[in-house]
mmCIF file of C-alpha atoms in Angstrom:
data_model
loop_
_atom_site.group_PDB
_atom_site.id
_atom_site.type_symbol
_atom_site.label_atom_id
_atom_site.label_comp_id
_atom_site.label_asym_id
_atom_site.label_seq_id
_atom_site.Cartn_x
_atom_site.Cartn_y
_atom_site.Cartn_z
ATOM 1 C CA MET A 1 21.548 2.427 53.285
ATOM 2 C CA THR A 2 22.436 5.283 52.139
ATOM 3 C CA ILE A 3 22.725 6.364 47.830
ATOM 4 C CA THR A 4 26.554 4.557 47.342
ATOM 5 C CA ASP A 5 25.281 1.142 48.314
ATOM 6 C CA ARG A 6 21.898 1.824 46.455
ATOM 7 C CA HIS A 7 24.003 2.278 43.461
ATOM 8 C CA GLN A 8 26.279 -0.404 44.278
ATOM 9 C CA LEU A 9 23.141 -2.936 44.453
ATOM 10 C CA ILE A 10 21.760 -2.160 41.347
ATOM 11 C CA ILE A 11 25.216 -2.024 39.759
ATOM 12 C CA GLN A 12 25.673 -5.575 41.065
ATOM 13 C CA LYS A 13 22.626 -6.457 40.178
ATOM 14 C CA LEU A 14 22.951 -4.948 36.417
ATOM 15 C CA GLN A 15 25.570 -7.163 36.151
ATOM 16 C CA GLU A 16 24.098 -10.702 37.610
ATOM 17 C CA LYS A 17 20.598 -9.393 35.166
ATOM 18 C CA GLY A 18 21.690 -7.277 32.255
ATOM 19 C CA ARG A 19 18.767 -5.010 33.703
ATOM 20 C CA VAL A 20 17.311 -3.652 37.161
ATOM 21 C CA ASP A 21 13.349 -2.491 37.612
ATOM 22 C CA ILE A 22 11.992 0.068 39.781
ATOM 23 C CA GLN A 23 9.297 -1.470 41.626
ATOM 24 C CA GLU A 24 11.212 -4.285 42.713
ATOM 25 C CA LEU A 25 14.323 -2.135 43.982
ATOM 26 C CA SER A 26 11.672 0.439 45.448
ATOM 27 C CA GLU A 27 10.435 -2.651 47.565
ATOM 28 C CA GLU A 28 13.612 -4.620 47.401
ATOM 29 C CA LEU A 29 15.778 -1.620 49.378
ATOM 30 C CA GLN A 30 12.774 -0.087 50.960
ATOM 31 C CA VAL A 31 12.506 3.913 48.551
ATOM 32 C CA SER A 32 10.177 5.532 46.420
ATOM 33 C CA GLY A 33 10.477 5.200 42.884
ATOM 34 C CA VAL A 34 10.849 8.361 42.964
ATOM 35 C CA THR A 35 14.316 7.728 44.873
ATOM 36 C CA ILE A 36 14.906 4.427 42.733
ATOM 37 C CA ARG A 37 14.422 7.092 38.809
ATOM 38 C CA LYS A 38 17.479 9.443 40.577
ATOM 39 C CA ASP A 39 19.403 7.184 41.309
ATOM 40 C CA LEU A 40 19.000 5.236 37.406
ATOM 41 C CA LYS A 41 19.253 8.288 36.365
ATOM 42 C CA LEU A 42 22.350 9.608 37.985
ATOM 43 C CA LEU A 43 24.301 6.059 36.663
ATOM 44 C CA GLU A 44 22.736 6.323 33.162
ATOM 45 C CA GLU A 45 24.704 10.276 33.883
ATOM 46 C CA LYS A 46 27.829 8.271 34.445
ATOM 47 C CA ASN A 47 27.669 5.721 31.484
ATOM 48 C CA LEU A 48 26.739 2.724 34.123
ATOM 49 C CA LEU A 49 23.304 1.980 32.322
ATOM 50 C CA PHE A 50 21.020 3.565 30.272
ATOM 51 C CA ARG A 51 17.653 4.187 32.010
ATOM 52 C CA THR A 52 14.134 2.057 30.122
ATOM 53 C CA LYS A 53 11.006 2.534 31.298
ATOM 54 C CA GLY A 54 10.037 1.178 34.012
ATOM 55 C CA GLY A 55 14.005 0.664 34.870
ATOM 56 C CA GLY A 56 16.814 -0.312 33.078
ATOM 57 C CA SER A 57 20.066 -1.319 31.107
ATOM 58 C CA ILE A 58 23.670 -2.832 30.794
ATOM 59 C CA ASN A 59 22.533 -2.189 26.744
ATOM 60 C CA ASN A 60 21.873 -0.341 25.302
ATOM 61 C CA PRO A 61 17.858 -0.773 24.537
ATOM 62 C CA TYR A 62 17.744 1.276 20.809
ATOM 63 C CA ALA A 63 18.782 -0.303 17.838
ATOM 64 C CA ALA A 64 21.607 1.914 15.670
ATOM 65 C CA GLU A 65 21.111 1.296 11.962
ATOM 66 C CA ARG A 66 23.591 -0.395 10.203
ATOM 67 C CA THR A 67 24.686 -1.229 6.976
ATOM 68 C CA ILE A 68 23.819 -4.446 5.331
ATOM 69 C CA ASN A 69 27.133 -5.468 5.185
ATOM 70 C CA GLU A 70 27.710 -5.114 8.345
ATOM 71 C CA LYS A 71 25.135 -7.085 9.336
ATOM 72 C CA GLU A 72 25.888 -9.927 7.651
ATOM 73 C CA PHE A 73 28.497 -10.859 9.601
ATOM 74 C CA ILE A 74 27.074 -10.838 13.021
ATOM 75 C CA ASN A 75 26.283 -13.576 14.845
ATOM 76 C CA ALA A 76 26.473 -15.498 11.812
ATOM 77 C CA GLU A 77 26.070 -18.860 12.745
ATOM 78 C CA GLN A 78 23.058 -18.582 14.376
ATOM 79 C CA LYS A 79 21.354 -16.895 11.475
ATOM 80 C CA LYS A 80 21.965 -19.535 9.334
ATOM 81 C CA ARG A 81 20.732 -21.899 12.200
ATOM 82 C CA ILE A 82 17.259 -20.069 11.782
ATOM 83 C CA ALA A 83 17.169 -19.777 8.482
ATOM 84 C CA LYS A 84 16.660 -23.413 8.550
ATOM 85 C CA ALA A 85 14.219 -23.476 11.456
ATOM 86 C CA ALA A 86 12.586 -21.221 9.261
ATOM 87 C CA LEU A 87 12.914 -23.907 6.610
ATOM 88 C CA THR A 88 10.236 -26.262 8.212
ATOM 89 C CA LEU A 89 7.142 -23.756 8.577
ATOM 90 C CA LEU A 90 7.110 -23.423 4.415
ATOM 91 C CA GLY A 91 4.378 -26.419 5.194
ATOM 92 C CA GLN A 92 2.318 -26.244 1.211
ATOM 93 C CA ASN A 93 1.916 -22.062 0.863
ATOM 94 C CA ASP A 94 2.698 -21.851 -2.241
ATOM 95 C CA SER A 95 3.405 -17.857 -2.180
ATOM 96 C CA ILE A 96 5.422 -16.542 0.793
ATOM 97 C CA ILE A 97 7.355 -13.157 1.244
ATOM 98 C CA ILE A 98 10.408 -12.556 2.636
ATOM 99 C CA GLY A 99 11.485 -9.290 4.236
ATOM 100 C CA SER A 100 14.900 -6.973 4.297
ATOM 101 C CA GLY A 101 17.487 -7.940 6.831
ATOM 102 C CA THR A 102 20.734 -10.423 6.752
ATOM 103 C CA THR A 103 18.593 -12.638 8.812
ATOM 104 C CA VAL A 104 15.781 -13.679 5.598
ATOM 105 C CA PHE A 105 18.144 -13.087 3.734
ATOM 106 C CA GLU A 106 19.999 -16.541 4.920
ATOM 107 C CA LEU A 107 16.835 -18.217 4.520
ATOM 108 C CA ALA A 108 16.116 -16.851 0.767
ATOM 109 C CA GLN A 109 19.793 -19.416 0.136
ATOM 110 C CA ALA A 110 18.405 -22.071 1.748
ATOM 111 C CA LEU A 111 15.519 -22.136 -0.287
ATOM 112 C CA PHE A 112 15.629 -25.527 -2.604
ATOM 113 C CA PRO A 113 11.459 -26.074 -2.675
ATOM 114 C CA PRO A 114 10.888 -29.096 -4.039
ATOM 115 C CA LYS A 115 7.500 -27.509 -6.182
ATOM 116 C CA HIS A 116 6.609 -24.000 -8.452
ATOM 117 C CA ILE A 117 6.482 -21.018 -5.059
ATOM 118 C CA THR A 118 6.351 -17.514 -5.590
ATOM 119 C CA VAL A 119 8.175 -15.131 -3.818
ATOM 120 C CA ILE A 120 7.884 -11.725 -2.959
ATOM 121 C CA THR A 121 9.834 -9.636 -1.974
ATOM 122 C CA PRO A 122 10.952 -5.985 -2.168
ATOM 123 C CA ALA A 123 15.620 -7.060 -1.250
ATOM 124 C CA LEU A 124 17.038 -7.027 -3.956
ATOM 125 C CA ARG A 125 19.740 -9.939 -2.535
ATOM 126 C CA VAL A 126 16.986 -11.779 -2.551
ATOM 127 C CA ALA A 127 15.760 -11.014 -5.621
ATOM 128 C CA ILE A 128 19.192 -11.840 -7.177
ATOM 129 C CA GLU A 129 19.676 -14.827 -5.030
ATOM 130 C CA LEU A 130 16.701 -16.115 -6.231
ATOM 131 C CA CYS A 131 16.125 -15.113 -9.548
ATOM 132 C CA ASN A 132 17.502 -18.679 -10.903
ATOM 133 C CA ARG A 133 16.690 -21.484 -8.457
ATOM 134 C CA PRO A 134 14.885 -23.912 -10.024
ATOM 135 C CA ASN A 135 10.339 -23.859 -8.617
ATOM 136 C CA VAL A 136 10.786 -19.874 -7.571
ATOM 137 C CA ASP A 137 9.239 -17.720 -9.802
ATOM 138 C CA ILE A 138 10.503 -14.252 -7.513
ATOM 139 C CA LEU A 139 8.201 -10.739 -7.668
ATOM 140 C CA GLN A 140 9.810 -8.226 -6.818
ATOM 141 C CA ILE A 141 8.138 -5.145 -5.015
ATOM 142 C CA GLY A 142 9.416 -1.703 -6.599
ATOM 143 C CA GLY A 143 9.993 1.819 -4.585
ATOM 144 C CA LEU A 144 12.825 3.424 -3.351
ATOM 145 C CA ILE A 145 16.011 1.253 -2.582
ATOM 146 C CA HIS A 146 16.985 1.968 0.912
ATOM 147 C CA HIS A 147 21.355 1.586 0.679
ATOM 148 C CA SER A 148 21.702 0.868 4.556
ATOM 149 C CA SER A 149 19.529 -2.521 4.006
ATOM 150 C CA ALA A 150 19.496 -2.829 -0.469
ATOM 151 C CA SER A 151 15.723 -3.149 -0.286
ATOM 152 C CA ALA A 152 12.589 -0.833 -1.703
ATOM 153 C CA ALA A 153 10.526 0.671 -0.055
ATOM 154 C CA GLY A 154 7.557 3.568 -0.125
ATOM 155 C CA ALA A 155 4.950 3.691 -1.945
ATOM 156 C CA PHE A 156 5.073 1.824 -5.116
ATOM 157 C CA GLY A 157 5.531 -0.732 -3.753
ATOM 158 C CA GLU A 158 2.590 0.235 -0.460
ATOM 159 C CA ARG A 159 0.375 -0.289 -3.679
ATOM 160 C CA LEU A 160 1.284 -3.251 -5.631
ATOM 161 C CA LEU A 161 0.587 -5.308 -2.752
ATOM 162 C CA GLU A 162 -2.502 -3.635 -1.732
ATOM 163 C CA ASP A 163 -3.751 -6.828 -4.968
ATOM 164 C CA ILE A 164 -1.532 -9.778 -3.565
ATOM 165 C CA SER A 165 -2.894 -12.091 -1.197
ATOM 166 C CA CYS A 166 0.305 -14.288 0.364
ATOM 167 C CA GLY A 167 0.638 -17.478 2.892
ATOM 168 C CA LEU A 168 4.383 -16.156 4.945
ATOM 169 C CA LEU A 169 5.641 -13.404 5.610
ATOM 170 C CA PHE A 170 8.972 -14.114 6.658
ATOM 171 C CA MET A 171 10.264 -10.483 7.912
ATOM 172 C CA GLY A 172 13.688 -9.695 9.667
ATOM 173 C CA VAL A 173 13.577 -7.152 12.850
ATOM 174 C CA ASP A 174 16.048 -4.231 14.900
ATOM 175 C CA GLY A 175 14.147 -5.011 17.692
ATOM 176 C CA ILE A 176 11.687 -7.245 20.089
ATOM 177 C CA GLU A 177 10.124 -5.569 23.218
ATOM 178 C CA PRO A 178 6.653 -7.282 24.652
ATOM 179 C CA GLU A 179 4.636 -3.580 25.045
ATOM 180 C CA PHE A 180 6.881 -1.683 22.573
ATOM 181 C CA GLY A 181 5.968 -4.995 19.394
ATOM 182 C CA LEU A 182 8.920 -5.221 16.751
ATOM 183 C CA SER A 183 10.518 -1.956 14.995
ATOM 184 C CA ILE A 184 13.252 -1.352 13.007
ATOM 185 C CA THR A 185 16.020 1.000 12.663
ATOM 186 C CA ASN A 186 13.929 2.941 9.194
ATOM 187 C CA LEU A 187 10.595 4.078 9.025
ATOM 188 C CA ALA A 188 10.071 4.091 5.345
ATOM 189 C CA GLU A 189 10.827 0.106 5.580
ATOM 190 C CA ALA A 190 8.525 0.081 8.768
ATOM 191 C CA SER A 191 5.337 1.699 6.264
ATOM 192 C CA LEU A 192 6.090 -1.640 4.662
ATOM 193 C CA ASP A 193 5.615 -3.625 6.389
ATOM 194 C CA LYS A 194 3.136 -2.707 8.215
ATOM 195 C CA LYS A 195 1.479 -3.771 4.495
ATOM 196 C CA MET A 196 3.512 -7.091 3.900
ATOM 197 C CA ILE A 197 1.513 -7.852 7.827
ATOM 198 C CA GLN A 198 -1.973 -7.132 6.681
ATOM 199 C CA VAL A 199 -1.609 -9.241 2.987
ATOM 200 C CA ALA A 200 -0.319 -12.572 4.416
ATOM 201 C CA GLN A 201 -2.137 -15.497 6.846
ATOM 202 C CA GLN A 202 0.994 -15.972 8.800
ATOM 203 C CA VAL A 203 3.767 -13.448 9.737
ATOM 204 C CA VAL A 204 7.227 -15.402 10.765
ATOM 205 C CA VAL A 205 9.878 -13.371 12.639
ATOM 206 C CA MET A 206 13.478 -14.361 12.217
ATOM 207 C CA ALA A 207 15.598 -13.201 14.709
ATOM 208 C CA ASP A 208 18.347 -13.549 16.692
ATOM 209 C CA SER A 209 19.053 -13.198 20.213
ATOM 210 C CA THR A 210 20.176 -9.216 19.662
ATOM 211 C CA LYS A 211 16.620 -8.100 19.231
ATOM 212 C CA PHE A 212 15.559 -8.228 22.708
ATOM 213 C CA GLY A 213 14.767 -5.700 24.665
ATOM 214 C CA ARG A 214 15.933 -3.397 22.104
ATOM 215 C CA ARG A 215 13.310 -0.641 19.861
ATOM 216 C CA GLY A 216 14.482 1.013 17.018
ATOM 217 C CA ILE A 217 12.683 4.065 15.692
ATOM 218 C CA GLY A 218 10.084 2.240 13.842
ATOM 219 C CA ARG A 219 7.437 0.897 14.929
ATOM 220 C CA ILE A 220 5.530 -1.926 12.842
ATOM 221 C CA CYS A 221 3.763 -3.849 14.962
ATOM 222 C CA GLY A 222 2.533 -5.078 18.076
ATOM 223 C CA LEU A 223 3.004 -8.447 19.187
ATOM 224 C CA ASP A 224 -0.298 -9.859 18.700
ATOM 225 C CA GLN A 225 0.108 -9.801 14.594
ATOM 226 C CA VAL A 226 2.885 -12.532 15.118
ATOM 227 C CA ASP A 227 2.129 -15.872 14.765
ATOM 228 C CA TYR A 228 5.690 -17.094 15.171
ATOM 229 C CA ILE A 229 9.050 -16.206 16.607
ATOM 230 C CA ILE A 230 12.625 -17.946 15.555
ATOM 231 C CA THR A 231 14.821 -16.953 17.356
ATOM 232 C CA ASP A 232 18.534 -18.834 18.765
ATOM 233 C CA ALA A 233 19.516 -20.160 22.377
ATOM 234 C CA GLY A 234 20.622 -17.304 23.389
ATOM 235 C CA ALA A 235 17.114 -15.454 23.739
ATOM 236 C CA PRO A 236 16.366 -14.100 27.255
ATOM 237 C CA MET A 237 14.138 -17.136 29.196
ATOM 238 C CA GLU A 238 11.683 -14.674 30.886
ATOM 239 C CA ALA A 239 11.050 -13.202 26.970
ATOM 240 C CA ILE A 240 9.771 -16.123 25.446
ATOM 241 C CA ARG A 241 7.818 -16.698 28.243
ATOM 242 C CA GLN A 242 6.286 -13.599 27.830
ATOM 243 C CA LEU A 243 5.372 -13.999 24.351
ATOM 244 C CA GLU A 244 4.494 -17.154 24.528
ATOM 245 C CA GLU A 245 1.803 -15.633 27.373
ATOM 246 C CA LYS A 246 0.690 -13.157 24.411
ATOM 247 C CA GLY A 247 0.027 -16.455 22.374
ATOM 248 C CA VAL A 248 3.297 -16.148 19.457
ATOM 249 C CA LYS A 249 4.756 -19.981 19.059
ATOM 250 C CA THR A 250 8.310 -19.380 19.401
ATOM 251 C CA ILE A 251 11.016 -21.766 17.669
ATOM 252 C CA ILE A 252 14.814 -22.230 19.262
ATOM 253 C CA ALA A 253 16.261 -22.851 15.980
ATOM 254 C CA GLU A 254 18.911 -25.559 17.542
#
């Protein structure tokens, strides 16, 4: 098989599955892994794929930072369904953390608790949304406000969390990968997210299906620290299987 034939087959598999694996290609094409890596490098130089750890992807695996206004209208219906599913996990908890991001903000918009609850949040939009809501008290996490997310982060907020414990953390992310774990595009917020995970009894990740197979610059944690991931029906089945193998309960919002 010529190099042109190999490249055509790789592109065909990318179009069919969205990604390719070096080991699988090596076995199927009966060439070394070194040869496949060179093929992927050449195809990436032609802007035909993105190289990833162990293979290649048709989608850019690195999440770019966007403002909250840009994100608000992306997959809006999926986010509303995810928020509705998240409400079912509230149970008898009298305190929760709602992180930053447009998906978790949908939870704030849908939250009308029948009994008193304290919401801890670094996100200005969440606090403003809930500040006059019946049965809701707000504990605002302070710090430097980041323009892209309208949310606080930094040492001030992290120190406040040292004296807090709560039942559930609802958090958004920019990337979910089985090996790299959860990540976002802002390093300061990644540090605050780690602290929020430490003070919560259970961690619920709210993320639409576009976040799978992507990673941001700031790693938050591995999947072993996550209890639930709520996503939409577009999430890849292989990713769902890997999450369940790691003990993460996955909820597909209908």
